[in-house]
């Protein structure tokens, strides 16, 4: 958490003025018992109404000035805390964009969402309260003790005893509760993850009638979170009653000893009232300090989690530039890749070259490594072994923005964002004109249905494309990639929701784009059979490469896939 505080550097003025105005308010508050004591000891016994009125006006003035000081402090504290949270959230989100898919997979989406929202909000609350109370409360506690000594040194001994005992209670609870709040946030991650999984898979859950199982699984995680929260809250709940007991015992002692001294004539009634007021002020401030410590404890635990995210090293580093080694579009040199935590490689020893303008089909069974292979080209992941070259240069020596600026990719899952169709398409090229968008839609076989939508390109797409069919979403994501006019186009099983006729027209339209190197990942033999070359993957290995006819004749894996999708006589005619 301490390392996050440098995000307050642009709010130095606010971080100084907020506690200063709070301490100014506290100074006026410490004067109130003195004024009350003066009224009791001087004004009331003498029956001096004028003096009493003047002292009451002094109390009103102290209240007004204190109120203005408090409001000013609140303003500066809120401004600093909000700015701090804004900068931390911006830094965290920017850092997330620099992480490779490996780090994102390892950290997990639920915990990332929790850290970006709940954790940063808790840290913001902690900063706000610290600026307002961290100096004010101790200032009043020790100030009240000092003022008690100016009134009567003998009675002030009670303060000297009470304050250390209270400090032991407060800081003891702090030390014991800090680890618990860290565990609470981790359990909250799991609850969020379970909720997100159940909601995103709601159709599957209902299709298999597993609602009760999901409810039980959620209840188990929720009960664990509840138990941890109860343990943390029980520990924190000890603080208030403990401080009340100690302070009230101290007040009893003050009243007992003060009554004796008043009766003996060595202490006035007003001074006893002032001492009790000072002890009451200490009680109020320690309650505030206890709440502050609980909030700060949560804030520190949450801040540490955010700091751990910011300190997660970016997996993608750019190596020094190297000379171009060949003229091919893409080259794999004995490339292997293993996902973090996986027991075996997802791609093993891939070795091939693809010249510019070539269409490459990639086919294989489920889990054979097709998506893994194409994800290495735009450097979503770095190869565990071997090298991936684009334009004859190792992808690790090419700046990520430059590399991905030359590649258009359509992922397996069609992902659209809230906004108009034009907004979504311009993700591919922010400078694209409407004519460019319509041209890309025509290539992606999406022009007809977009023209039928109210507003055409201005049609509002809901989050995730919920108001579009699966085929429409896929065609729009293909159009988004084509708007960029990339040198390399990767279609990662992006036509699975399209019928065979639309798929065929799409492939013909893409083939008409001269000079573009295209990778088509598919489980349909019909989608890759006309490619210039086909890579066949089986059990995470590239087992064959060649044209459709050659693979039918010599590759058993390809022949099996083809035969499972076409009638035998079609296979012979092919």
XYZ file of C-alpha atoms in Angstrom, residues 201-499:
299
model
C -23.041 -20.189 -18.293
C -26.672 -19.754 -17.273
C -28.014 -21.439 -20.417
C -25.810 -24.493 -19.944
C -26.736 -24.707 -16.272
C -30.440 -24.669 -17.082
C -30.080 -26.999 -20.055
C -28.612 -29.668 -17.770
C -30.921 -28.829 -14.863
C -28.011 -28.038 -12.548
C -29.440 -24.957 -10.869
C -29.464 -26.547 -7.423
C -25.869 -27.740 -7.796
C -24.768 -24.226 -8.724
C -26.726 -22.793 -5.793
C -25.008 -25.225 -3.423
C -21.581 -24.432 -4.873
C -22.266 -20.700 -4.547
C -23.544 -21.163 -0.995
C -20.328 -22.973 -0.055
C -18.158 -20.084 -1.289
C -20.528 -17.519 0.187
C -20.535 -19.283 3.561
C -16.751 -19.312 3.581
C -16.714 -15.563 2.875
C -19.349 -15.013 5.577
C -17.335 -16.973 8.163
C -14.184 -14.996 7.387
C -16.079 -11.708 7.558
C -17.654 -12.708 10.870
C -14.258 -13.570 12.338
C -12.835 -10.233 11.192
C -15.876 -8.289 12.403
C -15.930 -10.065 15.785
C -12.340 -9.050 16.308
C -13.029 -5.483 15.203
C -16.186 -5.387 17.341
C -14.074 -5.857 20.467
C -12.539 -2.421 19.982
C -15.512 -0.142 20.676
C -16.785 -1.781 23.889
C -13.234 -2.163 25.174
C -12.492 1.526 24.649
C -15.853 2.503 26.189
C -15.147 0.436 29.304
C -11.654 1.842 29.770
C -12.702 5.469 29.224
C -15.785 5.214 31.427
C -13.725 3.650 34.191
C -11.349 6.596 33.839
C -14.313 9.010 34.076
C -15.507 7.241 37.239
C -12.046 7.632 38.724
C -12.026 11.334 37.742
C -15.432 11.949 39.327
C -14.490 10.078 42.499
C -11.149 11.793 43.045
C -12.452 15.127 41.738
C -15.379 15.098 44.161
C -12.979 14.578 47.048
C -10.782 17.491 45.900
C -13.787 19.755 45.325
C -15.025 18.967 48.811
C -11.536 19.770 50.132
C -11.487 23.038 48.193
C -8.373 22.211 46.160
C -10.283 21.860 42.881
C -13.215 23.792 41.420
C -16.384 22.291 40.000
C -15.681 23.823 36.577
C -12.306 22.136 36.414
C -13.860 18.762 37.209
C -16.373 19.311 34.406
C -13.504 20.273 32.069
C -11.568 17.113 32.996
C -14.633 14.944 32.354
C -15.171 16.742 29.036
C -11.589 16.089 28.036
C -11.967 12.421 28.901
C -15.207 12.307 26.888
C -13.382 13.923 23.969
C -10.748 11.207 24.225
C -13.502 8.580 24.164
C -15.126 10.071 21.061
C -11.801 10.423 19.278
C -10.720 6.899 20.126
C -13.989 5.567 18.744
C -13.276 7.535 15.569
C -9.712 6.238 15.621
C -10.985 2.675 16.059
C -13.250 3.044 13.022
C -10.380 4.668 11.159
C -8.119 1.741 11.972
C -10.742 -0.772 10.788
C -11.112 1.135 7.512
C -7.364 1.588 7.143
C -6.831 -2.115 7.855
C -9.158 -2.979 4.987
C -7.582 -0.284 2.817
C -4.052 -1.590 3.441
C -5.087 -5.173 2.641
C -6.828 -4.013 -0.546
C -3.996 -1.648 -1.451
C -1.492 -4.474 -1.153
C -3.533 -6.514 -3.623
C -3.656 -3.610 -6.079
C 0.083 -3.053 -5.621
C 0.732 -6.756 -6.306
C -1.188 -6.351 -9.570
C 0.858 -3.296 -10.552
C 4.069 -5.154 -9.736
C 3.141 -8.119 -11.930
C 5.825 -7.976 -14.617
C 4.650 -7.669 -18.196
C 5.409 -10.942 -19.925
C 6.083 -9.285 -23.273
C 9.484 -7.629 -23.559
C 10.927 -6.287 -26.810
C 14.382 -7.622 -27.678
C 17.001 -5.558 -29.537
C 16.345 -5.242 -33.294
C 17.814 -7.903 -35.552
C 18.306 -7.958 -39.339
C 15.585 -9.459 -41.496
C 16.291 -13.154 -42.085
C 13.910 -14.012 -44.957
C 11.090 -12.637 -47.095
C 8.323 -14.938 -45.861
C 5.216 -13.597 -44.159
C 5.337 -16.023 -41.223
C 7.929 -18.580 -40.177
C 7.757 -21.039 -37.289
C 11.114 -22.496 -36.269
C 10.673 -25.557 -34.019
C 8.080 -23.698 -31.965
C 6.652 -25.232 -28.810
C 4.324 -23.662 -26.291
C 3.092 -24.721 -22.846
C 0.416 -22.838 -20.956
C 1.232 -21.750 -17.417
C 0.533 -24.598 -15.030
C -0.122 -27.107 -17.840
C 1.448 -30.520 -17.613
C 2.178 -30.894 -21.312
C 2.790 -28.657 -24.357
C -0.207 -27.353 -26.293
C 1.978 -27.000 -29.387
C 5.061 -29.077 -30.003
C 7.857 -28.489 -32.531
C 5.913 -26.572 -35.204
C 8.203 -25.890 -38.163
C 6.925 -24.246 -41.382
C 7.070 -21.099 -43.534
C 4.281 -19.159 -45.234
C 5.072 -16.806 -48.170
C 3.248 -13.509 -48.666
C -0.164 -13.659 -50.314
C -0.673 -17.294 -49.366
C -3.875 -18.683 -47.836
C -3.154 -21.214 -45.104
C -5.760 -23.592 -43.765
C -5.265 -25.010 -40.287
C -7.339 -28.036 -39.354
C -7.324 -30.614 -36.617
C -9.374 -32.110 -33.863
C -10.533 -30.296 -30.748
C -7.580 -29.468 -28.511
C -4.990 -30.152 -31.195
C -3.391 -26.686 -30.792
C -4.902 -24.733 -33.707
C -5.784 -21.591 -31.757
C -2.547 -21.783 -29.796
C -0.571 -21.741 -33.042
C -2.230 -18.624 -34.487
C -2.147 -16.819 -31.111
C 1.646 -16.923 -31.261
C 1.718 -14.859 -34.484
C 0.363 -11.566 -32.995
C 2.285 -12.436 -29.827
C -0.665 -12.944 -27.536
C 1.670 -15.525 -26.008
C 5.407 -15.985 -26.377
C 6.710 -19.332 -27.593
C 8.171 -21.504 -24.847
C 10.737 -22.876 -27.292
C 11.772 -21.904 -30.800
C 11.058 -18.707 -32.699
C 8.134 -17.105 -34.537
C 9.142 -14.767 -37.375
C 6.926 -12.212 -39.124
C 8.388 -10.553 -42.233
C 11.595 -12.396 -41.451
C 11.943 -10.776 -37.998
C 11.585 -12.453 -34.628
C 8.265 -11.205 -33.188
C 10.064 -10.527 -29.888
C 12.144 -7.843 -31.618
C 9.125 -6.038 -33.102
C 7.257 -3.459 -30.967
C 3.888 -4.952 -30.045
C 1.909 -2.031 -31.484
C 3.755 -2.275 -34.795
C 3.330 -6.049 -34.963
C -0.389 -6.075 -34.207
C -0.961 -3.067 -36.425
C -0.091 -5.301 -39.403
C -2.294 -8.211 -38.290
C -6.059 -8.539 -38.295
C -7.454 -11.294 -36.100
C -10.962 -12.634 -35.677
C -11.092 -14.710 -32.467
C -13.155 -17.804 -31.890
C -15.632 -15.954 -29.717
C -17.189 -12.987 -31.493
C -16.880 -10.016 -29.146
C -18.657 -6.742 -29.825
C -18.861 -3.640 -27.645
C -21.707 -1.332 -26.719
C -22.035 1.389 -29.347
C -23.002 1.693 -32.978
C -21.972 -0.735 -35.711
C -19.692 1.986 -37.074
C -18.026 2.379 -33.666
C -17.332 -1.350 -33.519
C -15.936 -1.475 -37.046
C -13.651 1.488 -36.437
C -11.839 -0.510 -33.771
C -10.013 -1.899 -36.793
C -9.212 1.546 -38.211
C -10.311 4.722 -36.390
C -9.743 6.763 -39.570
C -11.961 4.594 -41.792
C -14.645 6.395 -43.792
C -18.209 5.144 -44.155
C -17.281 3.919 -47.645
C -14.462 1.837 -46.119
C -16.887 0.376 -43.587
C -19.422 -0.600 -46.242
C -16.660 -2.176 -48.337
C -15.525 -4.276 -45.374
C -19.124 -5.269 -44.626
C -19.565 -6.374 -48.225
C -16.442 -8.553 -48.031
C -17.640 -10.043 -44.727
C -21.081 -10.830 -46.206
C -22.654 -8.509 -43.626
C -23.787 -5.630 -45.840
C -27.316 -6.919 -46.437
C -28.317 -7.348 -42.797
C -26.669 -4.050 -41.738
C -28.667 -2.196 -44.432
C -31.836 -3.748 -42.996
C -31.063 -2.527 -39.465
C -32.651 0.783 -38.347
C -30.039 3.441 -38.938
C -27.645 1.158 -40.808
C -24.135 1.868 -39.535
C -25.644 3.903 -36.687
C -27.597 0.885 -35.361
C -26.926 0.559 -31.613
C -25.184 -2.673 -30.631
C -25.776 -3.760 -27.049
C -22.963 -4.926 -24.808
C -21.534 -8.166 -26.144
C -23.769 -7.904 -29.218
C -26.767 -9.338 -27.342
C -29.216 -7.914 -29.880
C -27.542 -9.716 -32.801
C -27.494 -13.361 -33.810
C -24.333 -15.449 -33.598
C -23.781 -15.332 -37.358
C -24.282 -11.567 -37.462
C -21.784 -11.072 -34.653
C -19.211 -13.219 -36.437
C -19.602 -11.349 -39.707
C -19.230 -7.993 -37.968
C -16.044 -9.130 -36.210
C -14.682 -10.276 -39.580
C -15.589 -6.899 -41.091
C -13.854 -5.162 -38.185
C -10.633 -7.002 -38.997
C -10.984 -6.300 -42.726
C -11.438 -2.548 -42.156
C -7.780 -2.467 -41.143
C -6.725 -4.034 -44.482
C -4.083 -6.027 -42.627
C -1.060 -7.642 -44.219
C -1.869 -10.841 -42.291
C -5.451 -11.918 -41.554
C -6.176 -14.643 -38.994
C -9.643 -16.202 -38.943
C -9.716 -18.399 -35.839
C -12.728 -20.645 -36.413
C -14.626 -17.424 -37.084
C -17.205 -18.917 -39.477
C -18.568 -21.623 -37.164
C -21.953 -19.851 -36.937
C -22.222 -19.307 -40.704
C -23.981 -21.627 -43.107
